[in-house]
Tab-separated table of C-alpha atoms in Angstrom:
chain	number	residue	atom	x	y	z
A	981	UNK	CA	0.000	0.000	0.000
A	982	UNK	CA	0.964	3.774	-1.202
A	983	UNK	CA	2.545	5.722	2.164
A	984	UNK	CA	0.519	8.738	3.059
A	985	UNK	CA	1.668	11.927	4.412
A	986	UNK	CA	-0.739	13.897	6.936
A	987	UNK	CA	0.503	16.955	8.906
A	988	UNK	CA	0.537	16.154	12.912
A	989	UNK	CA	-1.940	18.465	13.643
A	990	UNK	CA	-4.250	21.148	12.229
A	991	UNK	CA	-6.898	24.040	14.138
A	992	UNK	CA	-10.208	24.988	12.977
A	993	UNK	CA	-12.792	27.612	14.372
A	994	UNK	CA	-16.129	26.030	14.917
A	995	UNK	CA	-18.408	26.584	11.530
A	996	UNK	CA	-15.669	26.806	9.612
A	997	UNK	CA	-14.655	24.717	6.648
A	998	UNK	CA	-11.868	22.048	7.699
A	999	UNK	CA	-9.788	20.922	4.819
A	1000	UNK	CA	-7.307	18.294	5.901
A	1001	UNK	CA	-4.858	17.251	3.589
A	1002	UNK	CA	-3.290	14.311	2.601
A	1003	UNK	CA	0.138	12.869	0.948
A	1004	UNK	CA	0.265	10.096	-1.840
A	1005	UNK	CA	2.308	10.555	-3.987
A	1006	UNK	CA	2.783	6.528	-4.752
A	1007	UNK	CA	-0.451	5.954	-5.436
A	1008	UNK	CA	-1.103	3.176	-7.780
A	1009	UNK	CA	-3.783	3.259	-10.148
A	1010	UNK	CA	-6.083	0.581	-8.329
A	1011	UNK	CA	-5.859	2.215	-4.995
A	1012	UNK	CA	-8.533	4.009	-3.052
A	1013	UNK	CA	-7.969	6.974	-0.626
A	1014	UNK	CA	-9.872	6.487	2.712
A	1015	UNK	CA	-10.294	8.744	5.556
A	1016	UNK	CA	-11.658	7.425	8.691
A	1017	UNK	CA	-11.554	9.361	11.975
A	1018	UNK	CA	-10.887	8.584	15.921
A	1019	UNK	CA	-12.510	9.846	18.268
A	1020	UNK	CA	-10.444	9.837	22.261
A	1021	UNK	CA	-10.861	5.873	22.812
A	1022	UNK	CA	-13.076	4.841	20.351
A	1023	UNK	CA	-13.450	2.928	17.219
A	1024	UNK	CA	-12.016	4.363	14.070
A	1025	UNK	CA	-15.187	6.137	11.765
A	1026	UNK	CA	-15.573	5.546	8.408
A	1027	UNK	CA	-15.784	8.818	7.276
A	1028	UNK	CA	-15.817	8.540	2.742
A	1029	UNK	CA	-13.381	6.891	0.553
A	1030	UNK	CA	-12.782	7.662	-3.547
A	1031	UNK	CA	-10.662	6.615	-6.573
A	1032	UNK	CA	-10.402	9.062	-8.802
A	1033	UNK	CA	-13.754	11.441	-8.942
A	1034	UNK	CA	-14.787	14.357	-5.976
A	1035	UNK	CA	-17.024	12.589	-3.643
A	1036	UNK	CA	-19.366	13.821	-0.624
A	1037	UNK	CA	-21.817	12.583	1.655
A	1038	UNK	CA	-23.304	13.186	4.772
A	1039	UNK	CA	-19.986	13.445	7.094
A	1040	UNK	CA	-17.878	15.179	4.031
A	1041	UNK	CA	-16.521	15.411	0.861
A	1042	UNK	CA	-13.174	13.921	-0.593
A	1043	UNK	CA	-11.423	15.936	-3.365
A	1044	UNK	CA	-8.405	14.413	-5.323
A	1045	UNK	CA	-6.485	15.464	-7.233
A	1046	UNK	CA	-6.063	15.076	-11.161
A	1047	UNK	CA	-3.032	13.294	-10.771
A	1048	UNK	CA	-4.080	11.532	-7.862
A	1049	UNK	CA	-0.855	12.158	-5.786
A	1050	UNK	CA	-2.826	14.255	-3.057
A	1051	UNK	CA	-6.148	14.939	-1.833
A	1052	UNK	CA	-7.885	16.776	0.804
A	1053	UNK	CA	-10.941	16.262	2.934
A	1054	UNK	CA	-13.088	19.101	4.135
A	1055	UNK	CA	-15.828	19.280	6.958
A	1056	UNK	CA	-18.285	21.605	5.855
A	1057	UNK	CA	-19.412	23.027	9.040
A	1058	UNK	CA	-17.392	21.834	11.387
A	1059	UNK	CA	-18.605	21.519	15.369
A	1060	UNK	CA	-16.862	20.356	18.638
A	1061	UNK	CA	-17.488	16.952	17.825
A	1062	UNK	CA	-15.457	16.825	14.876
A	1063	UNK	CA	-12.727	17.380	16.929
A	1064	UNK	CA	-10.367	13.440	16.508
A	1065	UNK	CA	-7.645	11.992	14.810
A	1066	UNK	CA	-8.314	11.941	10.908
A	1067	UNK	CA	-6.896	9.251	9.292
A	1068	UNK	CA	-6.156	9.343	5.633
A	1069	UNK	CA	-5.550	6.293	4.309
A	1070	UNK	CA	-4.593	4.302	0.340
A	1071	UNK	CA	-5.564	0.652	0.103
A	1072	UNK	CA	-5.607	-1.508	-2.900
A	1073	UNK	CA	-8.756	-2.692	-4.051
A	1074	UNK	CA	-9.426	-6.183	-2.003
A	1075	UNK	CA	-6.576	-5.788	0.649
A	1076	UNK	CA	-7.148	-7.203	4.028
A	1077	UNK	CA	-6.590	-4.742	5.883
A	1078	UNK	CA	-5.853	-1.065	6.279
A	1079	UNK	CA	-2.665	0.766	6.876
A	1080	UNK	CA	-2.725	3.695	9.640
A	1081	UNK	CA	-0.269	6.314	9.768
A	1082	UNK	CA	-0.435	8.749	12.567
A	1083	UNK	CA	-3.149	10.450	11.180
A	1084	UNK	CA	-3.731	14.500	11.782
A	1085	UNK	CA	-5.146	15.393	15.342
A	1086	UNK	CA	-7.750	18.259	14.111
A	1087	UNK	CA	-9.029	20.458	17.129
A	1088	UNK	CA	-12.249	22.703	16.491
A	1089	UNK	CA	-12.222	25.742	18.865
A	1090	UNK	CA	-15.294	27.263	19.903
B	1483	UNK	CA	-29.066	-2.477	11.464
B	1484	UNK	CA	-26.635	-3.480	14.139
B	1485	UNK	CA	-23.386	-2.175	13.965
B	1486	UNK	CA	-20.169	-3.841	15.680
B	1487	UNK	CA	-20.569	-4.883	18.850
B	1488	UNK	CA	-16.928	-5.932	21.142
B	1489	UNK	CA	-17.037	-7.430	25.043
B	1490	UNK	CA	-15.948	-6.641	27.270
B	1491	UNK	CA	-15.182	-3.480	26.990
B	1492	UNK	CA	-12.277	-2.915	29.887
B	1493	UNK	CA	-10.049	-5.605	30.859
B	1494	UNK	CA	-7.270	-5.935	33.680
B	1495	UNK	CA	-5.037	-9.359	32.872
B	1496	UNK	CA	-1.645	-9.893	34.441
B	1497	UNK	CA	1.526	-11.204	32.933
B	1498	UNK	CA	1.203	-14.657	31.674
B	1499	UNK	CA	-2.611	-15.248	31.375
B	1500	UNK	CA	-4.940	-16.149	28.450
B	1501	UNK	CA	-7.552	-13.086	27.074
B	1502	UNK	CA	-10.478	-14.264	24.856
B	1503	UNK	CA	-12.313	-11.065	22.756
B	1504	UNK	CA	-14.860	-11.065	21.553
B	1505	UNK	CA	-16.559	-8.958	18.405
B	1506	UNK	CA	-19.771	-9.309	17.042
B	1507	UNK	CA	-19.894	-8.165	13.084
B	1508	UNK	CA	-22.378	-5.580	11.371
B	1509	UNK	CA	-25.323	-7.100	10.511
B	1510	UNK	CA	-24.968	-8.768	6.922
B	1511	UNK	CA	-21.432	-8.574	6.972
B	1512	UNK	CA	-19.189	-11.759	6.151
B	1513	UNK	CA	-15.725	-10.524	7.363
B	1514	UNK	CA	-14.167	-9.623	10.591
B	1515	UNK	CA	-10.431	-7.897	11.184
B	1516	UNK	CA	-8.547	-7.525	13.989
B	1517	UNK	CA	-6.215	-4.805	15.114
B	1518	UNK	CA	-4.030	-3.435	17.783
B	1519	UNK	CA	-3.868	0.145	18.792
B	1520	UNK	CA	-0.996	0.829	21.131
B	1521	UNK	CA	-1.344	4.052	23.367
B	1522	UNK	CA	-0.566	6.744	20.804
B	1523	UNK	CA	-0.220	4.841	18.196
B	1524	UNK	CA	-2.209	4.285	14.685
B	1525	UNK	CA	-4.399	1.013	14.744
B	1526	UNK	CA	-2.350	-2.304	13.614
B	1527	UNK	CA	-3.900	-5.015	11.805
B	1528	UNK	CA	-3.465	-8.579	13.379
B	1529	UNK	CA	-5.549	-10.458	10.920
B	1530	UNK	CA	-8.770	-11.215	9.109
B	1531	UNK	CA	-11.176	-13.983	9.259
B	1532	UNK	CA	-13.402	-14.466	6.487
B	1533	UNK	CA	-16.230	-17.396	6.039
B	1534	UNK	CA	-14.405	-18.729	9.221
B	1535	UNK	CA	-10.658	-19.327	7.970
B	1536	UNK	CA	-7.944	-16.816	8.279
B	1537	UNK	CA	-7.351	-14.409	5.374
B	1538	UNK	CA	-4.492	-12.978	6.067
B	1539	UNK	CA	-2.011	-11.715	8.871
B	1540	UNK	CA	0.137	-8.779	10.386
B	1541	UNK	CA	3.635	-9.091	11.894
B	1542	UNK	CA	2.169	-10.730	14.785
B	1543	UNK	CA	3.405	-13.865	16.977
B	1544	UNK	CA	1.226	-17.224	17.081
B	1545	UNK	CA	0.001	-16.436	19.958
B	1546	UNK	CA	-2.392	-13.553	18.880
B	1547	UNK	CA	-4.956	-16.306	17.466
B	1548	UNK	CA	-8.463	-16.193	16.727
B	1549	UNK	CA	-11.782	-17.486	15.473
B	1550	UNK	CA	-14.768	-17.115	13.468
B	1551	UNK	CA	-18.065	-18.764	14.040
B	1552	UNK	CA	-20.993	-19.407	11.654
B	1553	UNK	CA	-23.147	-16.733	12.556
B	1554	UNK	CA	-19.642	-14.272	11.335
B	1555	UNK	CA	-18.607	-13.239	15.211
B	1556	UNK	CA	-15.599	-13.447	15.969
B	1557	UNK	CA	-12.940	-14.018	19.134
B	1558	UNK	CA	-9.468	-13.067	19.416
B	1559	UNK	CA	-7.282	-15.010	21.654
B	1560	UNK	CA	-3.860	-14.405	23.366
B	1561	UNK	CA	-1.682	-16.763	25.482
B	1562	UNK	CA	1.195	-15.728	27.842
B	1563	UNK	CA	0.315	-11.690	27.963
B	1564	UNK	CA	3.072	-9.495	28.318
B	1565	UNK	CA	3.070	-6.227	29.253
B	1566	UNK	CA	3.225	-4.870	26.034
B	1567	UNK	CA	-0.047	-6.429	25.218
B	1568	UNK	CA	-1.942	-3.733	26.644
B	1569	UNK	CA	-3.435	-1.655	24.164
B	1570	UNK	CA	-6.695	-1.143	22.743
B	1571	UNK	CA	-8.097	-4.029	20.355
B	1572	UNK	CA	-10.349	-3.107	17.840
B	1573	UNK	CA	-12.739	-5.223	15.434
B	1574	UNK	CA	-14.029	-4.385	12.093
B	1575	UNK	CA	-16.836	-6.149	10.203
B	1576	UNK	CA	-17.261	-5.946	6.348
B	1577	UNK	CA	-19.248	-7.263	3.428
B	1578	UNK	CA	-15.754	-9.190	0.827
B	1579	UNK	CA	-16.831	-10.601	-2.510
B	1580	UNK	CA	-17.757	-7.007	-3.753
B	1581	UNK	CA	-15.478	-5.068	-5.600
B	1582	UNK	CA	-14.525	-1.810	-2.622
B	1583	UNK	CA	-15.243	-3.277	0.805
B	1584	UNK	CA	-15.283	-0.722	3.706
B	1585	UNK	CA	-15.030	-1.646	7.428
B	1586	UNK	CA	-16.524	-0.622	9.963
B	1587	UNK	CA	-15.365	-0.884	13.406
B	1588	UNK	CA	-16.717	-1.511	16.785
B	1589	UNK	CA	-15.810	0.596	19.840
B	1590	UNK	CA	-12.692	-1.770	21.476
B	1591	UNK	CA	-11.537	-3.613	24.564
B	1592	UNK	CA	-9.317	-1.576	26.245
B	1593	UNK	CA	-7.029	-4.387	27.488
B	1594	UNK	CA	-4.338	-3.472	30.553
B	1595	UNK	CA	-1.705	-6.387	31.598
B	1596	UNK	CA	0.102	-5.867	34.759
């Protein structure tokens, strides 16, 4: 799996926009990007994942870029409870499991 | 639908002793993983059962083993803790045989060996 790159830690003013970017610059063509976050001592949350195209849901949206060697996840809104360990991560299509780095610790301040 | 489900949740083991875990997958889901999340530290995969046979392993020893029942649950076992066992295990359930599978993980057993 591709190595990702994810600063140690970011700030964001509650109901901002918090774009958290990520590092892959090995990215093979039949990986995926995820990004799951941690919340203090609990499970990992899925959060999106994408290939190739912008995607959004609920929680977020993923953008990537053309060349695939970086992309960036961004919170719309974000609140107190967004505040965890965002994990961006590449994984090949039908690996076992997933590779974490250290992920970014993103604090929102009120 | 259920989501992941792990017992128990907090754990105090000393040096030596046997730990069974326990993880209950998403409903509909057909795969379980295991990891290992050291204090600080990123998750690290142990391994992955799927339809009840091992599907792969991380760099860990023999004694990290584990199971998968019929009904897709799944227990992780380790003999002869050691100190550096504590950590927080984590399960993830997922749907394999489709082309992206994403897992989803339960909240962890926050294990402490003295």
């Amino acid at each position: 799996d591709a190595k990702t790159t994810q600063p140690t830690s970011m700030d964001c003013a509650e109901g901002r926009a918090a774009n958290l970017p990520c590092n892959h610059s090995t990215i093979s063509g039949n990986e995926y990007v995820y990004w799951y976050r941690q919340i203090h001592s609990q499970g990992p949350q899925y959060i999106i994942h994408g290939l190739k195209n912008n995607e959004t849901n609920e929680m977020a949206s993923l953008i990537i870029t053309e060349d695939r060697k970086s992309s960036t996840l961004i919170l719309p809104h974000a609140t107190l409870r967004d505040t965890a360990v965002y994990y961006c991560i590449v994984r090949v299509k039908g690996a076992q499991k997933l590779v974490f780095g250290q992920g970014t610790r993103l604090t929102i301040n009120p | 639908e259920t989501g992941v489900t792990q017992s128990p949740t907090h754990l105090i083991k000393t040096r030596g002793q046997q730990v069974t875990l326990r993880c209950s997958s998403q409903s509909g889901h057909n795969t379980v993983s295991w990891y290992q999340q050291a204090l600080g530290q990123g998750p690290q995969f142990i391994f992955q059962y799927y339809r009840e046979e091992e599907n792969g392993r991380g760099n860990f020893p023999p004694r990290f083993s584990g199971l998968q029942f019929p009904n897709y649950s799944s227990e992780l076992n380790v003999n002869a803790l050691e100190l550096d066992d504590s950590a927080l295990y984590l399960c993830a359930s997922s749907l394999d045989g489709l082309a992206v599978t994403t897992q989803y993980f339960g909240p962890g057993t926050r294990l402490l060996v003295l």
